[in-house]
CSV table of C-alpha atoms in Angstrom, one decimal:
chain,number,residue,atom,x,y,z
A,1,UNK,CA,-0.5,17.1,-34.3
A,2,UNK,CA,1.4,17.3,-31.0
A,3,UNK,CA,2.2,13.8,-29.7
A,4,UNK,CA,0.6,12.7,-26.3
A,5,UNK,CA,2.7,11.7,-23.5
A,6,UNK,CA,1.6,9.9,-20.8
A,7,UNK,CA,3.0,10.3,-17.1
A,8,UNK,CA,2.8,7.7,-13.9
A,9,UNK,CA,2.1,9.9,-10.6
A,10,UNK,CA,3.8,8.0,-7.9
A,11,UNK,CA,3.0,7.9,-4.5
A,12,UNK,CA,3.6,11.3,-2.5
A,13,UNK,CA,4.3,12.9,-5.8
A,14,UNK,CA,2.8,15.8,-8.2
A,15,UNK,CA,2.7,15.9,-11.8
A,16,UNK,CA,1.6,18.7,-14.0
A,17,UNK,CA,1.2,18.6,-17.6
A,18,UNK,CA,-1.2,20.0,-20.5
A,19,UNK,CA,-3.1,18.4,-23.5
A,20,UNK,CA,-3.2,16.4,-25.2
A,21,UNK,CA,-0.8,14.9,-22.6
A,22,UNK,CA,-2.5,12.1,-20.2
A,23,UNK,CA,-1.9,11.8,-16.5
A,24,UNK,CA,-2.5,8.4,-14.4
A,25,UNK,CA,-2.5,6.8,-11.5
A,26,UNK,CA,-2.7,2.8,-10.4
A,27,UNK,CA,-3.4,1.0,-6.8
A,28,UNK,CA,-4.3,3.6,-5.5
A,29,UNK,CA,-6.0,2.1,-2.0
A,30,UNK,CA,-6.4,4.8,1.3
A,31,UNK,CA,-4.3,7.2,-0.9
A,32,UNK,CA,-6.0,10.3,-2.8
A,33,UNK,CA,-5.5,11.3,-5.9
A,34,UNK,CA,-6.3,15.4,-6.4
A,35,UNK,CA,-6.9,16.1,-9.6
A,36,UNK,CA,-6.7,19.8,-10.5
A,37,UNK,CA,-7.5,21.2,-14.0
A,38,UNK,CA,-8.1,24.5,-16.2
A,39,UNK,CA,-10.2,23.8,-19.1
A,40,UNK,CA,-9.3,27.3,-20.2
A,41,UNK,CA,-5.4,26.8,-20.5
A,42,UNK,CA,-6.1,22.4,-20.7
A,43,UNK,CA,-3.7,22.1,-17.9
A,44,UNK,CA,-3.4,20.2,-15.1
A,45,UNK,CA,-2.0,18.3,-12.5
A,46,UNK,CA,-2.6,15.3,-9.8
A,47,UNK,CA,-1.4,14.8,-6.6
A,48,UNK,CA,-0.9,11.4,-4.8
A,49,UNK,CA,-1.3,12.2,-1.0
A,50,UNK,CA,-1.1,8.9,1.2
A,51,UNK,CA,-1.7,11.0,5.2
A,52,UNK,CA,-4.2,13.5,5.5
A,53,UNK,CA,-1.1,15.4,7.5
A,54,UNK,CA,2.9,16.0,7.9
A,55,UNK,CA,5.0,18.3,9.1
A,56,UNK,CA,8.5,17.4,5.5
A,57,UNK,CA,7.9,20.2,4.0
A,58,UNK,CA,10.4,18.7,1.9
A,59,UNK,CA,8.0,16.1,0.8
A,60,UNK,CA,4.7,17.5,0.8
A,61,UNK,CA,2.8,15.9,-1.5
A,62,UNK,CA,2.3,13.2,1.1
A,63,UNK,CA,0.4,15.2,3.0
A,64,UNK,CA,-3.1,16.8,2.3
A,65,UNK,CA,-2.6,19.2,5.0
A,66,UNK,CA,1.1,20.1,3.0
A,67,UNK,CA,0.5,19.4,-0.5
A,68,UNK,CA,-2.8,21.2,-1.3
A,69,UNK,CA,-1.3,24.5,-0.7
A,70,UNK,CA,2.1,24.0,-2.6
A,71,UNK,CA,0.2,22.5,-5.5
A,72,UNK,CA,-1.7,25.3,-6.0
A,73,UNK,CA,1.4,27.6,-5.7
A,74,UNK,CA,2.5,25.1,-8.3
A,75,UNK,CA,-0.6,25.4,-10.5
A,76,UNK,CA,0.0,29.3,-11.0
A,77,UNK,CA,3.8,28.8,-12.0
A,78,UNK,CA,2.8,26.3,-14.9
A,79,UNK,CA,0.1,28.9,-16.1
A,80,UNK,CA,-3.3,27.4,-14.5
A,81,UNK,CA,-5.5,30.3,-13.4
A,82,UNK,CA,-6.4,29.3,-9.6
A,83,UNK,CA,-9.8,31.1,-10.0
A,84,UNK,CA,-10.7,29.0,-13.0
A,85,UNK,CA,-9.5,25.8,-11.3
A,86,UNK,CA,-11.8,23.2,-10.4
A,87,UNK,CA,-10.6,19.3,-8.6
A,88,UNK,CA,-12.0,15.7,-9.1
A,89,UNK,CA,-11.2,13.7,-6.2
A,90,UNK,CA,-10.3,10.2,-6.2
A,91,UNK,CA,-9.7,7.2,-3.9
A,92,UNK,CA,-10.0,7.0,-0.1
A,93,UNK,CA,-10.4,3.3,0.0
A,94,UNK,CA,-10.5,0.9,3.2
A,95,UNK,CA,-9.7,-2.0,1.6
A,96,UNK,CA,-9.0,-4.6,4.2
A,97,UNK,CA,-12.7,-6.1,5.5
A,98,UNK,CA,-12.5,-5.7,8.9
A,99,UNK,CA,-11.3,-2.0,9.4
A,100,UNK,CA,-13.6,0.6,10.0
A,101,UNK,CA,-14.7,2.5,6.9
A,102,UNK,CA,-15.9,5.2,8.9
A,103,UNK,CA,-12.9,5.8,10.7
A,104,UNK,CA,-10.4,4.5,8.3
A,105,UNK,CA,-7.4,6.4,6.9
A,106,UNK,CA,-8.5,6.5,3.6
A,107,UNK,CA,-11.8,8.7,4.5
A,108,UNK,CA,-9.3,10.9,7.1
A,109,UNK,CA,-7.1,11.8,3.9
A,110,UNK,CA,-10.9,12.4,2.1
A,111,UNK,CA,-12.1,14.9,4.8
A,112,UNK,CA,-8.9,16.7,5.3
A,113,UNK,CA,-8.3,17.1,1.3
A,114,UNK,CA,-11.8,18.3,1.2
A,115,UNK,CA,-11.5,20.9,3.7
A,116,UNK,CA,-8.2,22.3,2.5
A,117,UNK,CA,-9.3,22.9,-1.2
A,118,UNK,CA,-12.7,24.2,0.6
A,119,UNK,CA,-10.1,26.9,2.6
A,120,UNK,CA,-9.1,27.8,-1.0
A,121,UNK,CA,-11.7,27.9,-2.7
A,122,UNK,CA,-11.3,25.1,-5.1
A,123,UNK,CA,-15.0,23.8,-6.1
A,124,UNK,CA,-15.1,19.5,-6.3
A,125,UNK,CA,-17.1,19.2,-9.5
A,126,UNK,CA,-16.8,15.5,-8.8
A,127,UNK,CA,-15.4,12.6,-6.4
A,128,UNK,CA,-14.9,8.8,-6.4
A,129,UNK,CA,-14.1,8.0,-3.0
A,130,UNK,CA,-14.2,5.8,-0.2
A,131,UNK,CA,-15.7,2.5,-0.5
A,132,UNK,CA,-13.9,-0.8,-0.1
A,133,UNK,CA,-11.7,-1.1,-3.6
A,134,UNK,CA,-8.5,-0.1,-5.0
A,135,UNK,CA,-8.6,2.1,-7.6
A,136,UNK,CA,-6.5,3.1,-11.2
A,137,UNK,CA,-7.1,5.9,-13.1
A,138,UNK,CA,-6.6,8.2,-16.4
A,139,UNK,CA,-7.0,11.8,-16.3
A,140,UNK,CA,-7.6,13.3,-20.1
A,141,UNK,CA,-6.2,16.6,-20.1
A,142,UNK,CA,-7.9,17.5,-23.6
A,143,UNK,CA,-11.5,17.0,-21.5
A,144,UNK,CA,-11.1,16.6,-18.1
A,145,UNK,CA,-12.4,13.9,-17.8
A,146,UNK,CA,-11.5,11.0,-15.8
A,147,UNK,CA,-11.7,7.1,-16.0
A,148,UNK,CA,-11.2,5.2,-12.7
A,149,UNK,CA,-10.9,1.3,-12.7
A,150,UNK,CA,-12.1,-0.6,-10.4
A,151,UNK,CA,-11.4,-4.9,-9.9
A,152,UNK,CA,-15.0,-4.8,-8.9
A,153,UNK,CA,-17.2,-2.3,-11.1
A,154,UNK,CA,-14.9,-2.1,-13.8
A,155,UNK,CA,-14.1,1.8,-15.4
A,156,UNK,CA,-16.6,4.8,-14.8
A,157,UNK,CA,-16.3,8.4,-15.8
A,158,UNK,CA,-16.5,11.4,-14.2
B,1,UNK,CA,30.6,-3.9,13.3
B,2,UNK,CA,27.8,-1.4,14.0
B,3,UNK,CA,27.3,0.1,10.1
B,4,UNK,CA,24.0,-0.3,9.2
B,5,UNK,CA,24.0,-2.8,6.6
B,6,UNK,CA,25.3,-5.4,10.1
B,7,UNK,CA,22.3,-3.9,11.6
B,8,UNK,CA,20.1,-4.6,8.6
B,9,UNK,CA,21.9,-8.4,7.9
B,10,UNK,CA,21.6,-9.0,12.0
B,11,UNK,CA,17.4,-7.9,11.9
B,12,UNK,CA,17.5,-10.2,8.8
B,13,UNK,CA,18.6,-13.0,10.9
B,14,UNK,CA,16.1,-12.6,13.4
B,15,UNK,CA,13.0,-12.4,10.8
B,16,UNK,CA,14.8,-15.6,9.3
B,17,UNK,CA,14.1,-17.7,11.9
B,18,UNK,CA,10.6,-16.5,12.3
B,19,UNK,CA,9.8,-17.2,8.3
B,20,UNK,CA,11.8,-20.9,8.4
B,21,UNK,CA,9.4,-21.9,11.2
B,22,UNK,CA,6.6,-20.4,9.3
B,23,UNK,CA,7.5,-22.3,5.7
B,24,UNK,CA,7.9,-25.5,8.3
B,25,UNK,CA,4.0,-24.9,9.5
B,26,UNK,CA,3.2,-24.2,6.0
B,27,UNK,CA,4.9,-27.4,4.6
B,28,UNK,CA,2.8,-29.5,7.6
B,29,UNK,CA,-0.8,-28.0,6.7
B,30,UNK,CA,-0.3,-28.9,3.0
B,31,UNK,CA,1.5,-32.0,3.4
B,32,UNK,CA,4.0,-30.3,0.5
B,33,UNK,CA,7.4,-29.8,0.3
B,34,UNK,CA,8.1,-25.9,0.9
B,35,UNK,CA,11.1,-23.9,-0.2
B,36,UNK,CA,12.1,-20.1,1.5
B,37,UNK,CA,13.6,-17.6,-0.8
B,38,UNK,CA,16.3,-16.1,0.5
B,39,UNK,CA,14.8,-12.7,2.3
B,40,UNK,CA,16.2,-9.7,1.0
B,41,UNK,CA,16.2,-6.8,3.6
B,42,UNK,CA,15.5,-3.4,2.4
B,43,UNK,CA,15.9,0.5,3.4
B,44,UNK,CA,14.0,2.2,1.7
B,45,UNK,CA,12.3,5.8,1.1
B,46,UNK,CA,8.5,5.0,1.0
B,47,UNK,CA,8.0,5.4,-3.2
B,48,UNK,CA,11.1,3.2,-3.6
B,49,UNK,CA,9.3,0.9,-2.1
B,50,UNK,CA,6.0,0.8,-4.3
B,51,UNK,CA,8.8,-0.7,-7.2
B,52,UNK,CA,9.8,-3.8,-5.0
B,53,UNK,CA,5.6,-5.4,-5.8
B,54,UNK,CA,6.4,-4.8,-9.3
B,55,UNK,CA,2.8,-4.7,-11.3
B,56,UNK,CA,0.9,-2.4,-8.7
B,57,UNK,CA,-2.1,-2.7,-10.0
B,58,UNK,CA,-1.7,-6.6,-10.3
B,59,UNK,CA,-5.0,-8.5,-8.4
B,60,UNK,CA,-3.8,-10.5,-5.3
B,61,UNK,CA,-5.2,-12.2,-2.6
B,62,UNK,CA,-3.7,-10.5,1.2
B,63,UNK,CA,-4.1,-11.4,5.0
B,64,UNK,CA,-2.2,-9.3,7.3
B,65,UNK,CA,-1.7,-8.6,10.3
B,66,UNK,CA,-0.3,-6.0,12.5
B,67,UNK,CA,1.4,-6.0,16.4
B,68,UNK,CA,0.7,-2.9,18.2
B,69,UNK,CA,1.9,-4.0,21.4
B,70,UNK,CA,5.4,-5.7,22.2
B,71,UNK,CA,7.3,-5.3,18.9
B,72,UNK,CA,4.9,-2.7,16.4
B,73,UNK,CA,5.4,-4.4,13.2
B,74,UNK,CA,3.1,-5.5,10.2
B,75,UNK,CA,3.7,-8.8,8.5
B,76,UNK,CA,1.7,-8.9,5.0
B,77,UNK,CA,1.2,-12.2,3.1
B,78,UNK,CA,0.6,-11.8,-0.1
B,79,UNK,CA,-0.4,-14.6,-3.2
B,80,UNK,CA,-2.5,-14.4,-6.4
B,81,UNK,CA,-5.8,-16.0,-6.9
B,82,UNK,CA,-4.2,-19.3,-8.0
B,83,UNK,CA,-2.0,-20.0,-5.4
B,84,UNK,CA,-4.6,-18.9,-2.7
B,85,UNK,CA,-7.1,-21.3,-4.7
B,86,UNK,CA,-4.3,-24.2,-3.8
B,87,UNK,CA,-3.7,-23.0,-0.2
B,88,UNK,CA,-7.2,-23.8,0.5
B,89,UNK,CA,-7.5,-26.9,-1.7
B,90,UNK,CA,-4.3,-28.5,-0.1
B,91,UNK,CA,-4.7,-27.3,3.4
B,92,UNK,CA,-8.6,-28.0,3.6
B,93,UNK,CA,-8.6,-31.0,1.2
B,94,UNK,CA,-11.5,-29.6,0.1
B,95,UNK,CA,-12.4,-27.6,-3.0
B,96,UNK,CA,-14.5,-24.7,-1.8
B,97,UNK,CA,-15.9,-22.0,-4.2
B,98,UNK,CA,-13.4,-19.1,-4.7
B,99,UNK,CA,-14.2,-16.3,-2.4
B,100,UNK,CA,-17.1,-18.1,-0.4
B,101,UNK,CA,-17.7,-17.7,3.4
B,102,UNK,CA,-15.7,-21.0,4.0
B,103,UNK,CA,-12.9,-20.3,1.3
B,104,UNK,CA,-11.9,-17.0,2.7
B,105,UNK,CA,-12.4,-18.6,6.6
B,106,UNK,CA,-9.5,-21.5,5.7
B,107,UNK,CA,-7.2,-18.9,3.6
B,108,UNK,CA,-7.3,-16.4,6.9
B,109,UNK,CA,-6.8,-19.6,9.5
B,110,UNK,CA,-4.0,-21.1,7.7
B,111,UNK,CA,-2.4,-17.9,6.8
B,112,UNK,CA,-3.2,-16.9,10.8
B,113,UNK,CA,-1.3,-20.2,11.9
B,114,UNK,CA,1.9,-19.0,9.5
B,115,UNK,CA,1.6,-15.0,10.8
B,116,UNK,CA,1.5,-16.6,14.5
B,117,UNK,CA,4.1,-19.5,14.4
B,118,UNK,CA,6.6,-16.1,13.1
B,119,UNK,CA,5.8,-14.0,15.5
B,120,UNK,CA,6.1,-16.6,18.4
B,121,UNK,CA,9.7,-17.5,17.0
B,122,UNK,CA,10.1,-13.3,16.9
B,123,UNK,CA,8.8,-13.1,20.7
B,124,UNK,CA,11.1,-16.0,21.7
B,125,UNK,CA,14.4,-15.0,20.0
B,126,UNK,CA,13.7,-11.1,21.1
B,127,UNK,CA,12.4,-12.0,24.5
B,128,UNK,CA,9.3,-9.7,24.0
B,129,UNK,CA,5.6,-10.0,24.7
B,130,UNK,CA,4.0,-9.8,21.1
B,131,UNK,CA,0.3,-8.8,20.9
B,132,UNK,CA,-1.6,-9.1,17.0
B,133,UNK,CA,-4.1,-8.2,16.6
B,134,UNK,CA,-7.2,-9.5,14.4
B,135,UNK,CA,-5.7,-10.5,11.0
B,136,UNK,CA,-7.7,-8.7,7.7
B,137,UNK,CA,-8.5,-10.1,4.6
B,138,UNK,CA,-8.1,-8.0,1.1
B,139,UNK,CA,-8.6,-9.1,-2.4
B,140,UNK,CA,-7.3,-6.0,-4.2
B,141,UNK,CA,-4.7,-4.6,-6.0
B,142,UNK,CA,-1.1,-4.7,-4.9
B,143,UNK,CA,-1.1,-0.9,-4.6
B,144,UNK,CA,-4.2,-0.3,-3.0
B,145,UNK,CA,-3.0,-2.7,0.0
B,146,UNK,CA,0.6,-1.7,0.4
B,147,UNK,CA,-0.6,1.6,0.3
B,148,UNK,CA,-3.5,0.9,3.0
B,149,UNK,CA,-0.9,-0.9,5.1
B,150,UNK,CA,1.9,1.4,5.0
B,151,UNK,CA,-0.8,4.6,5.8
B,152,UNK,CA,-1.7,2.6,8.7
B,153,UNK,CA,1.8,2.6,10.0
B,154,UNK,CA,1.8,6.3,9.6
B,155,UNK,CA,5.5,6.1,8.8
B,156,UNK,CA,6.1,9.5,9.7
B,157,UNK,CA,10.2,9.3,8.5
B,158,UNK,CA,8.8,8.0,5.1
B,159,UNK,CA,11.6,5.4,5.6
B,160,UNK,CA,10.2,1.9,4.7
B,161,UNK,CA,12.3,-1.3,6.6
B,162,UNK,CA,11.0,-4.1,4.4
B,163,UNK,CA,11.8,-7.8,4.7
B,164,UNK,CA,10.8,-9.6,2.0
B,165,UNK,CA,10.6,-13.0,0.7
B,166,UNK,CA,8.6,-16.2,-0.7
B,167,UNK,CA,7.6,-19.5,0.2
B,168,UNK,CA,7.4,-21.4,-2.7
B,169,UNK,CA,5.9,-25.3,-3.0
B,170,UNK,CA,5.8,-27.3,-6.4
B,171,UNK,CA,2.6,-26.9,-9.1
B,172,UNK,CA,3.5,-22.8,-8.6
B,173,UNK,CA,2.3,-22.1,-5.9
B,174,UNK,CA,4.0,-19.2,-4.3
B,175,UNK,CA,3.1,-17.1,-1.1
B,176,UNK,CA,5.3,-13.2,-0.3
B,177,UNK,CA,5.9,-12.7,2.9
B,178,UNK,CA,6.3,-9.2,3.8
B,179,UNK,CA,7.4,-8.1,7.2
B,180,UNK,CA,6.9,-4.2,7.8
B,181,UNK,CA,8.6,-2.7,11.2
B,182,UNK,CA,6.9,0.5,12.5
B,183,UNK,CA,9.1,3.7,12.7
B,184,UNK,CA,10.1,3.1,16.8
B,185,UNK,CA,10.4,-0.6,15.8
B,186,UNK,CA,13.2,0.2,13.2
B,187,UNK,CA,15.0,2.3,15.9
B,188,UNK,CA,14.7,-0.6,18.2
B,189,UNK,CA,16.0,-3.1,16.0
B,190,UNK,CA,19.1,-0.9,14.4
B,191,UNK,CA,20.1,0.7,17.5
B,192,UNK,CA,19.8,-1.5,20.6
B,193,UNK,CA,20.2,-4.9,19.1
């Protein structure tokens, strides 16, 4: 039995990796987390974008508008097939009380992940986002599935 | 004399006064001895940053506030749930429920009278007009509001100047203070100063 690795994404990072290896994230607040998968091949990858733009293209996984479109290059190099791909989106939070949730940075990094995985194509089979709390979370790369913590709710799955 | 760790010791200086006068207002409302760390000044790419906090995902009770006008910078005070508990036991003198209306309302006055009484020592010693806004109030993980706060300052050089210390008063009670200059701000400060 192969033994499973676990690997931290940090900030404005990406990190691929296959099962039965496990992929996290913690404190995640405005930031996204883009989780990517094959369940063909049982590979994937997640991307920690803090702005929903940049123009260091020598650090793009800060960027949505960047890091979408290298990841994907990325995807193909480690053996994901891109038409098989699907993403789970995660975070997008406003956690201070008085900002605007509606106008926050957290749902501007949302909307412009969204419509770059839209431009390729890359269906959201599901999404924790927005809201007022920091999140952590585990991405199983033997399932897919994903378990986000929350102080308030506590984990869910999707 | 114009390397940039002067720069950094000289800006250090300047946020020193600021935080003193802040641990003296702090030691008044309490009616408690309070000790400063000394600050420690960092430069430092944005995910080198994230290992300063330590435990991200560690609960903790925030206030900040940031200056758009005059001087752009954020200043972050950060505590866990015990010490703000004893912020608002010894500056109210009362015991109000954790999280209540009126416990959150003392924690963001008396952490607005610290924020203010630095930034007026900042204006003062900089001879600039200083303009905060609002301050907000987060109970979160450490992560989730660095992360908020530093996306705010859309640090577009992904260069964070930190300043941080503590102010410390007996029965552990501890309170970070975090100052975080805008991009511009950092130029201002290293280069004309």
């Amino acid at each position: 039995m192969n033994e499973r690795n676990t690997h931290y994404v940090k900030i404005g990072n990406a990190v691929w990796a296959k099962s039965p290896d496990v992929l996290y994230c913690k404190g995640l607040g405005s930031c996204v987390a883009v989780c990517l998968y094959d369940a063909s091949k049982k590979k994937g990858c997640i991307l920690h974008i803090l702005l929903p733009y940049g123009d260091d293209e020598s650090k793009p996984y800060f960027y949505a508008n960047l890091g979408i479109a290298k990841a994907l290059r990325e995807c193909q190099k480690f053996g994901m097939s891109i038409d098989k791909v699907w993403a789970k989106i995660i975070g997008g939070a406003c956690v201070f009380s008085r900002v605007d949730e509606s106008n926050g940075i957290g749902i501007r990094n949302v909307n412009e992940v969204k419509k770059w995985l839209k431009l390729y194509k890359i269906p959201i089979i599901a999404e924790d986002v927005g809201g007022k709390s920091g999140r952590n979370l585990i991405f199983n790369l033997e399932t897919g599935e994903i378990e986000v913590f929350t102080l308030q709710k506590g984990i869910i799955k999707i | 004399m114009n390397n940039l760790n002067d720069r950094l010791n000289e800006i250090k200086k300047i946020f020193n006064i600021g935080i003193y006068k802040s641990a003296e207002a702090l030691s008044k409302l309490i009616n408690k001895p309070v000790m400063i760390n000394i600050p420690e000044i960092y430069l430092k790419s944005l995910e080198e940053t994230f290992d300063l906090l330590g435990q991200v995902d560690e609960k903790a009770v925030s206030i900040y506030m940031r200056v758009k006008e005059g001087l752009k910078i954020g200043v972050l005070l950060l505590m866990n749930e015990d010490s703000a508990k004893k912020v608002v036991k010894y500056g109210a003198k009362v015991d109000f429920p954790e999280g209540s209306d009126y416990f959150i309302g003392v924690l963001e006055e008396i952490c607005n009278i610290l924020i203010s009484y630095f930034l007026n020592t900042l204006a003062n010693s900089l001879k600039v007009k200083i303009l905060p806004d609002v301050p907000d109030f987060a109970i979160d993980m450490k992560g989730a509001i660095f992360d908020f706060v530093l996306a705010e300052h859309k640090n577009e050089s992904l260069k964070v100047l930190l300043v941080i210390t503590d102010l410390i008063s007996d029965d552990n009670f501890k309170i970070s203070f975090l100052i975080i200059p805008e991009d511009d701000t950092i130029e201002k400060l290293l280069i004309k100063r």
